[in-house]
């Protein structure tokens, strides 16, 4: 239990920190932290359940985008404020760093699999954001049609 609480607090702090770096409005910083925390929580629970890291990253990014849309609508703030800060905990920075460290050491046989893993995880994050955007646009289109009837 303390494991998850620690993860939630740290992911929230990292999302808020990057919200500050990216000049998010002060009133939105706590919400940025909640978005990042939610995405990370989905990710870490899936990882702990034995689900592949790529699927977990996709799901975490999907949740970040969905909650980002909700927060953007609710607080009348551009969605990019919430999504950029929210995906930061999911970014595979450690894996990319390890890959570049191996490249700097001329250890290409270990660098290539790490670089590929970082690329695939980053692609899964992008796909999660795109799929959520498509879903939200589809729901908005359907609800608009239902209202006009």
Coordinates of N, CA and C in Angstrom, one line a residue:
X1 N 0.8 -1.2 0.0 CA 0.0 0.0 0.0 C 0.9 1.3 0.0
X2 N 1.9 1.3 0.8 CA 2.8 2.4 0.9 C 3.5 2.6 -0.4
X3 N 3.7 1.5 -1.1 CA 4.4 1.5 -2.5 C 3.5 2.4 -3.4
X4 N 2.3 2.1 -3.5 CA 1.4 2.9 -4.4 C 1.2 4.3 -4.0
X5 N 1.1 4.6 -2.7 CA 1.0 5.9 -2.2 C 2.3 6.7 -2.6
X6 N 3.4 6.1 -2.4 CA 4.7 6.8 -2.8 C 4.7 7.1 -4.3
X7 N 4.3 6.1 -5.1 CA 4.2 6.4 -6.5 C 3.2 7.5 -6.9
X8 N 2.1 7.5 -6.2 CA 1.1 8.5 -6.5 C 1.6 9.9 -6.2
X9 N 2.2 10.0 -5.0 CA 2.8 11.3 -4.6 C 3.9 11.8 -5.5
X10 N 4.8 10.9 -5.8 CA 5.9 11.3 -6.7 C 5.5 11.6 -8.1
X11 N 4.6 10.9 -8.6 CA 4.1 11.2 -10.0 C 3.4 12.5 -10.0
X12 N 2.6 12.8 -9.0 CA 1.9 14.1 -8.9 C 2.9 15.2 -8.8
X13 N 3.9 15.0 -8.0 CA 5.0 16.1 -7.9 C 5.7 16.3 -9.2
X14 N 6.0 15.2 -9.9 CA 6.7 15.4 -11.2 C 5.8 16.1 -12.2
X15 N 4.6 15.7 -12.3 CA 3.7 16.4 -13.2 C 3.5 17.9 -12.9
X16 N 3.4 18.2 -11.6 CA 3.3 19.6 -11.2 C 4.6 20.3 -11.5
X17 N 5.7 19.7 -11.2 CA 7.0 20.3 -11.5 C 7.2 20.6 -13.0
X18 N 6.8 19.7 -13.9 CA 6.9 20.0 -15.3 C 5.8 21.0 -15.7
X19 N 4.7 21.0 -15.0 CA 3.7 22.1 -15.3 C 4.3 23.5 -15.0
X20 N 5.1 23.6 -13.9 CA 5.8 24.8 -13.6 C 6.8 25.2 -14.7
X21 N 7.6 24.2 -15.1 CA 8.6 24.4 -16.1 C 8.0 24.9 -17.4
X22 N 6.8 24.3 -17.8 CA 6.1 24.6 -19.0 C 5.2 25.8 -18.9
X23 N 5.3 26.5 -17.8 CA 4.5 27.8 -17.5 C 3.0 27.5 -17.6
X24 N 2.5 26.4 -17.0 CA 1.1 26.2 -16.9 C 0.5 27.2 -15.9
X25 N -0.7 27.6 -16.1 CA -1.3 28.6 -15.1 C -1.3 28.0 -13.7
X26 N -1.1 28.9 -12.7 CA -1.0 28.4 -11.3 C -2.2 27.7 -10.9
X27 N -3.4 28.2 -11.3 CA -4.6 27.5 -10.9 C -4.8 26.1 -11.5
X28 N -4.0 25.8 -12.5 CA -4.1 24.5 -13.2 C -3.0 23.5 -12.7
X29 N -2.1 23.9 -11.9 CA -1.0 23.1 -11.5 C -1.4 21.8 -10.7
X30 N -2.3 22.0 -9.8 CA -2.8 20.8 -9.0 C -3.5 19.9 -9.9
X31 N -4.3 20.4 -10.9 CA -5.0 19.5 -11.8 C -4.0 18.8 -12.7
X32 N -3.0 19.5 -13.1 CA -1.9 18.8 -13.9 C -1.3 17.6 -13.1
X33 N -1.1 17.8 -11.8 CA -0.6 16.8 -11.0 C -1.6 15.6 -10.9
X34 N -2.9 15.9 -10.8 CA -3.9 14.8 -10.8 C -3.9 14.0 -12.1
X35 N -3.8 14.7 -13.2 CA -3.8 14.0 -14.5 C -2.5 13.1 -14.6
X36 N -1.4 13.6 -14.2 CA -0.2 12.8 -14.2 C -0.2 11.7 -13.3
X37 N -0.8 11.9 -12.1 CA -0.9 10.8 -11.1 C -1.9 9.7 -11.6
X38 N -2.9 10.1 -12.3 CA -3.9 9.1 -12.7 C -3.3 8.2 -13.8
X39 N -2.6 8.9 -14.8 CA -1.9 8.1 -15.8 C -0.8 7.2 -15.3
X40 N -0.1 7.7 -14.3 CA 1.0 6.8 -13.7 C 0.4 5.7 -12.9
X41 N -0.7 5.9 -12.2 CA -1.4 4.9 -11.4 C -1.8 3.8 -12.3
X42 N -2.4 4.1 -13.4 CA -2.9 3.0 -14.4 C -1.6 2.3 -14.9
X43 N -0.6 3.0 -15.2 CA 0.6 2.4 -15.7 C 1.2 1.4 -14.7
X44 N 1.4 1.9 -13.5 CA 2.1 1.1 -12.4 C 1.3 -0.1 -12.0
X45 N 0.0 0.0 -12.0 CA -0.9 -1.1 -11.6 C -0.8 -2.2 -12.7
X46 N -0.8 -1.7 -14.0 CA -0.7 -2.7 -15.1 C 0.6 -3.4 -15.1
X47 N 1.7 -2.7 -14.8 CA 3.0 -3.3 -14.8 C 3.1 -4.3 -13.6
X48 N 2.6 -3.9 -12.5 CA 2.6 -4.8 -11.3 C 1.7 -6.1 -11.6
X49 N 0.8 -6.0 -12.5 CA -0.1 -7.1 -12.8 C 0.5 -8.0 -13.8
X50 N 1.7 -7.6 -14.3 CA 2.4 -8.5 -15.3 C 2.1 -8.1 -16.8
X51 N 1.4 -7.0 -17.0 CA 1.1 -6.6 -18.3 C 2.3 -5.9 -18.9
X52 N 2.5 -6.1 -20.2 CA 3.6 -5.5 -20.9 C 3.7 -4.0 -20.8
X53 N 4.9 -3.5 -20.7 CA 5.2 -2.1 -20.5 C 4.6 -1.2 -21.6
X54 N 4.6 -1.7 -22.8 CA 4.0 -1.0 -24.0 C 2.5 -0.8 -23.8
X55 N 1.8 -1.9 -23.5 CA 0.4 -1.8 -23.2 C 0.1 -0.9 -22.0
X56 N 0.9 -0.9 -21.0 CA 0.7 -0.1 -19.8 C 0.9 1.4 -20.2
X57 N 1.9 1.7 -21.0 CA 2.2 3.1 -21.4 C 1.1 3.6 -22.3
X58 N 0.6 2.8 -23.2 CA -0.6 3.2 -24.0 C -1.8 3.5 -23.1
X59 N -2.1 2.6 -22.2 CA -3.3 2.8 -21.3 C -3.1 4.0 -20.4
X60 N -1.9 4.2 -19.9 CA -1.6 5.4 -19.1 C -1.8 6.7 -19.8
X61 N -1.3 6.7 -21.1 CA -1.4 7.9 -21.9 C -2.9 8.1 -22.3
X62 N -3.6 7.0 -22.6 CA -5.0 7.1 -22.9 C -5.8 7.8 -21.7
X63 N -5.5 7.3 -20.5 CA -6.2 7.9 -19.3 C -5.8 9.4 -19.2
X64 N -4.5 9.7 -19.4 CA -4.1 11.1 -19.3 C -4.9 12.0 -20.2
X65 N -5.0 11.5 -21.5 CA -5.7 12.3 -22.5 C -7.2 12.4 -22.1
X66 N -7.9 11.4 -21.7 CA -9.3 11.4 -21.3 C -9.5 12.4 -20.2
X67 N -8.7 12.2 -19.1 CA -8.9 13.1 -17.9 C -8.4 14.5 -18.3
X68 N -7.5 14.7 -19.2 CA -7.1 16.0 -19.7 C -8.2 16.7 -20.4
X69 N -8.9 15.9 -21.2 CA -10.1 16.5 -21.9 C -11.2 17.0 -20.9
X70 N -11.4 16.1 -19.9 CA -12.4 16.4 -18.8 C -12.0 17.7 -18.1
X71 N -10.7 17.8 -17.7 CA -10.2 18.9 -16.9 C -10.2 20.2 -17.8
X72 N -9.9 20.0 -19.1 CA -9.9 21.2 -20.0 C -11.3 21.8 -20.1
X73 N -12.2 20.9 -20.3 CA -13.6 21.3 -20.4 C -14.1 22.0 -19.1
X74 N -13.8 21.3 -18.0 CA -14.3 21.7 -16.7 C -13.7 23.0 -16.2
X75 N -12.4 23.2 -16.5 CA -11.7 24.4 -16.0 C -11.5 25.5 -17.1
X76 N -12.0 25.2 -18.3 CA -11.8 26.1 -19.4 C -10.4 26.5 -19.6
X77 N -9.6 25.5 -19.7 CA -8.1 25.7 -20.0 C -7.7 24.8 -21.2
X78 N -6.8 25.3 -22.0 CA -6.4 24.4 -23.1 C -5.9 23.1 -22.7
X79 N -6.3 22.1 -23.4 CA -6.0 20.7 -23.0 C -4.5 20.4 -23.0
X80 N -3.7 21.1 -23.8 CA -2.3 20.9 -23.9 C -1.6 21.1 -22.5
X81 N -2.2 22.0 -21.7 CA -1.7 22.3 -20.4 C -1.7 21.0 -19.5
X82 N -2.8 20.2 -19.6 CA -2.9 19.0 -18.8 C -2.2 17.8 -19.4
X83 N -2.2 17.7 -20.7 CA -1.6 16.5 -21.4 C -0.1 16.6 -21.3
X84 N 0.5 17.7 -21.6 CA 2.0 17.8 -21.5 C 2.5 17.5 -20.2
X85 N 2.0 18.1 -19.2 CA 2.4 17.8 -17.8 C 2.0 16.4 -17.4
X86 N 0.9 15.9 -17.8 CA 0.4 14.6 -17.4 C 1.2 13.4 -18.0
X87 N 1.8 13.5 -19.2 CA 2.5 12.4 -19.8 C 3.9 12.3 -19.3
X88 N 4.4 13.3 -18.6 CA 5.8 13.3 -18.2 C 6.2 12.1 -17.4
X89 N 5.4 11.7 -16.4 CA 5.8 10.5 -15.6 C 5.9 9.2 -16.5
X90 N 5.2 9.2 -17.6 CA 5.2 8.0 -18.5 C 6.4 8.0 -19.5
X91 N 7.0 9.1 -19.7 CA 8.1 9.1 -20.7 C 9.3 8.2 -20.3
X92 N 9.7 7.4 -21.2 CA 10.8 6.5 -20.9 C 12.2 7.1 -20.9
X93 N 12.4 8.1 -20.1 CA 13.7 8.8 -20.1 C 14.8 8.0 -19.6
X94 N 14.6 7.2 -18.6 CA 15.7 6.3 -18.1 C 16.2 5.3 -19.1
X95 N 15.3 4.8 -19.8 CA 15.7 3.8 -20.9 C 16.4 4.5 -22.0
X96 N 16.0 5.7 -22.4 CA 16.7 6.4 -23.4 C 18.1 6.8 -22.9
X97 N 18.1 7.2 -21.7 CA 19.4 7.6 -21.1 C 20.4 6.4 -21.1
X98 N 19.9 5.3 -20.7 CA 20.8 4.1 -20.7 C 21.2 3.7 -22.1
X99 N 20.3 3.9 -23.1 CA 20.7 3.6 -24.4 C 21.9 4.5 -24.9
X100 N 21.7 5.8 -24.6 CA 22.8 6.8 -25.0 C 24.1 6.6 -24.3
X101 N 23.9 6.1 -23.0 CA 25.2 5.8 -22.2 C 25.9 4.7 -22.9
X102 N 25.2 3.6 -23.4 CA 25.8 2.5 -24.1 C 26.4 3.0 -25.4
X103 N 25.7 3.9 -26.1 CA 26.3 4.4 -27.3 C 27.6 5.1 -27.1
X104 N 27.6 5.9 -26.0 CA 28.8 6.7 -25.7 C 30.0 5.8 -25.3
X105 N 29.6 4.6 -24.8 CA 30.7 3.6 -24.4 C 31.0 2.7 -25.6
X106 N 30.5 2.9 -26.8 CA 30.6 2.1 -27.9 C 30.1 0.7 -27.7
X107 N 29.1 0.5 -26.9 CA 28.5 -0.8 -26.6 C 27.1 -0.8 -27.4
X108 N 27.2 -0.9 -28.7 CA 26.0 -0.9 -29.5 C 25.1 -2.1 -29.4
X109 N 25.7 -3.2 -29.0 CA 24.8 -4.4 -28.9 C 23.8 -4.3 -27.7
X110 N 24.2 -3.5 -26.7 CA 23.2 -3.2 -25.6 C 22.4 -1.9 -25.9
X111 N 23.0 -1.0 -26.7 CA 22.3 0.3 -26.9 C 21.1 0.1 -27.8
X112 N 21.2 -0.7 -28.8 CA 20.1 -0.8 -29.8 C 18.8 -1.4 -29.2
X113 N 18.8 -2.5 -28.4 CA 17.6 -2.9 -27.8 C 16.9 -1.9 -26.9
X114 N 17.8 -1.2 -26.1 CA 17.2 -0.1 -25.2 C 16.6 1.0 -26.0
X115 N 17.3 1.4 -27.1 CA 16.8 2.5 -27.9 C 15.4 2.1 -28.5
X116 N 15.4 0.9 -29.0 CA 14.1 0.4 -29.6 C 13.0 0.3 -28.6
X117 N 13.3 -0.1 -27.4 CA 12.3 -0.2 -26.3 C 11.8 1.2 -26.0
X118 N 12.7 2.2 -25.9 CA 12.3 3.6 -25.6 C 11.4 4.1 -26.7
X119 N 11.8 3.8 -28.0 CA 11.0 4.3 -29.1 C 9.6 3.7 -29.1
X120 N 9.6 2.4 -28.8 CA 8.3 1.7 -28.9 C 7.4 2.2 -27.7
X121 N 7.9 2.5 -26.6 CA 7.1 3.0 -25.4 C 6.7 4.4 -25.8
X122 N 7.6 5.2 -26.3 CA 7.2 6.6 -26.7 C 6.1 6.6 -27.8
X123 N 6.2 5.6 -28.7 CA 5.1 5.5 -29.7 C 3.8 5.1 -29.1
X124 N 3.9 4.2 -28.1 CA 2.6 3.7 -27.5 C 2.0 4.9 -26.7
X125 N 2.8 5.8 -26.1 CA 2.3 7.0 -25.5 C 1.6 7.9 -26.5
X126 N 2.2 8.1 -27.6 CA 1.6 8.9 -28.7 C 0.3 8.3 -29.2
X127 N 0.3 7.0 -29.4 CA -0.9 6.3 -29.8 C -2.0 6.4 -28.8
X128 N -1.7 6.3 -27.5 CA -2.7 6.4 -26.5 C -3.4 7.8 -26.5
X129 N -2.5 8.9 -26.7 CA -3.1 10.2 -26.8 C -4.0 10.4 -28.0
X130 N -3.5 9.8 -29.1 CA -4.3 9.9 -30.4 C -5.6 9.2 -30.3
X131 N -5.6 8.0 -29.8 CA -6.8 7.2 -29.6 C -7.8 7.8 -28.7
X132 N -7.3 8.4 -27.7 CA -8.3 9.1 -26.7 C -8.9 10.3 -27.4
X133 N -8.1 11.1 -28.2 CA -8.6 12.2 -29.0 C -9.7 11.8 -29.9
X134 N -9.4 10.7 -30.6 CA -10.4 10.2 -31.6 C -11.7 9.8 -30.9
X135 N -11.5 9.1 -29.7 CA -12.7 8.7 -29.0 C -13.5 9.9 -28.5
X136 N -12.8 10.9 -28.0 CA -13.5 12.1 -27.5 C -14.3 12.8 -28.6
X137 N -13.6 12.9 -29.8 CA -14.2 13.6 -30.9 C -15.5 12.8 -31.4
X138 N -15.4 11.5 -31.4 CA -16.5 10.6 -31.7 C -17.6 10.8 -30.8
X139 N -17.4 10.8 -29.5 CA -18.4 11.0 -28.5 C -19.1 12.4 -28.6
X140 N -18.2 13.4 -28.9 CA -18.8 14.7 -29.0 C -19.7 14.8 -30.3
X141 N -19.3 14.2 -31.3 CA -20.0 14.2 -32.6 C -21.4 13.5 -32.4
X142 N -21.4 12.3 -31.7 CA -22.6 11.6 -31.4 C -23.5 12.4 -30.5
X143 N -23.0 13.0 -29.5 CA -23.8 13.8 -28.5 C -24.4 15.0 -29.2
X144 N -23.6 15.6 -30.1 CA -24.2 16.7 -30.9 C -25.3 16.3 -31.8
X145 N -25.2 15.2 -32.4 CA -26.3 14.6 -33.3 C -27.5 14.3 -32.4
X146 N -27.3 13.8 -31.3 CA -28.5 13.5 -30.4 C -29.2 14.7 -29.9
X147 N -28.4 15.8 -29.7 CA -29.0 17.0 -29.2 C -29.8 17.7 -30.3
X148 N -29.4 17.6 -31.5 CA -30.1 18.3 -32.6 C -31.4 17.6 -33.0
X149 N -31.6 16.4 -32.5 CA -32.9 15.6 -32.9 C -34.0 16.1 -32.1

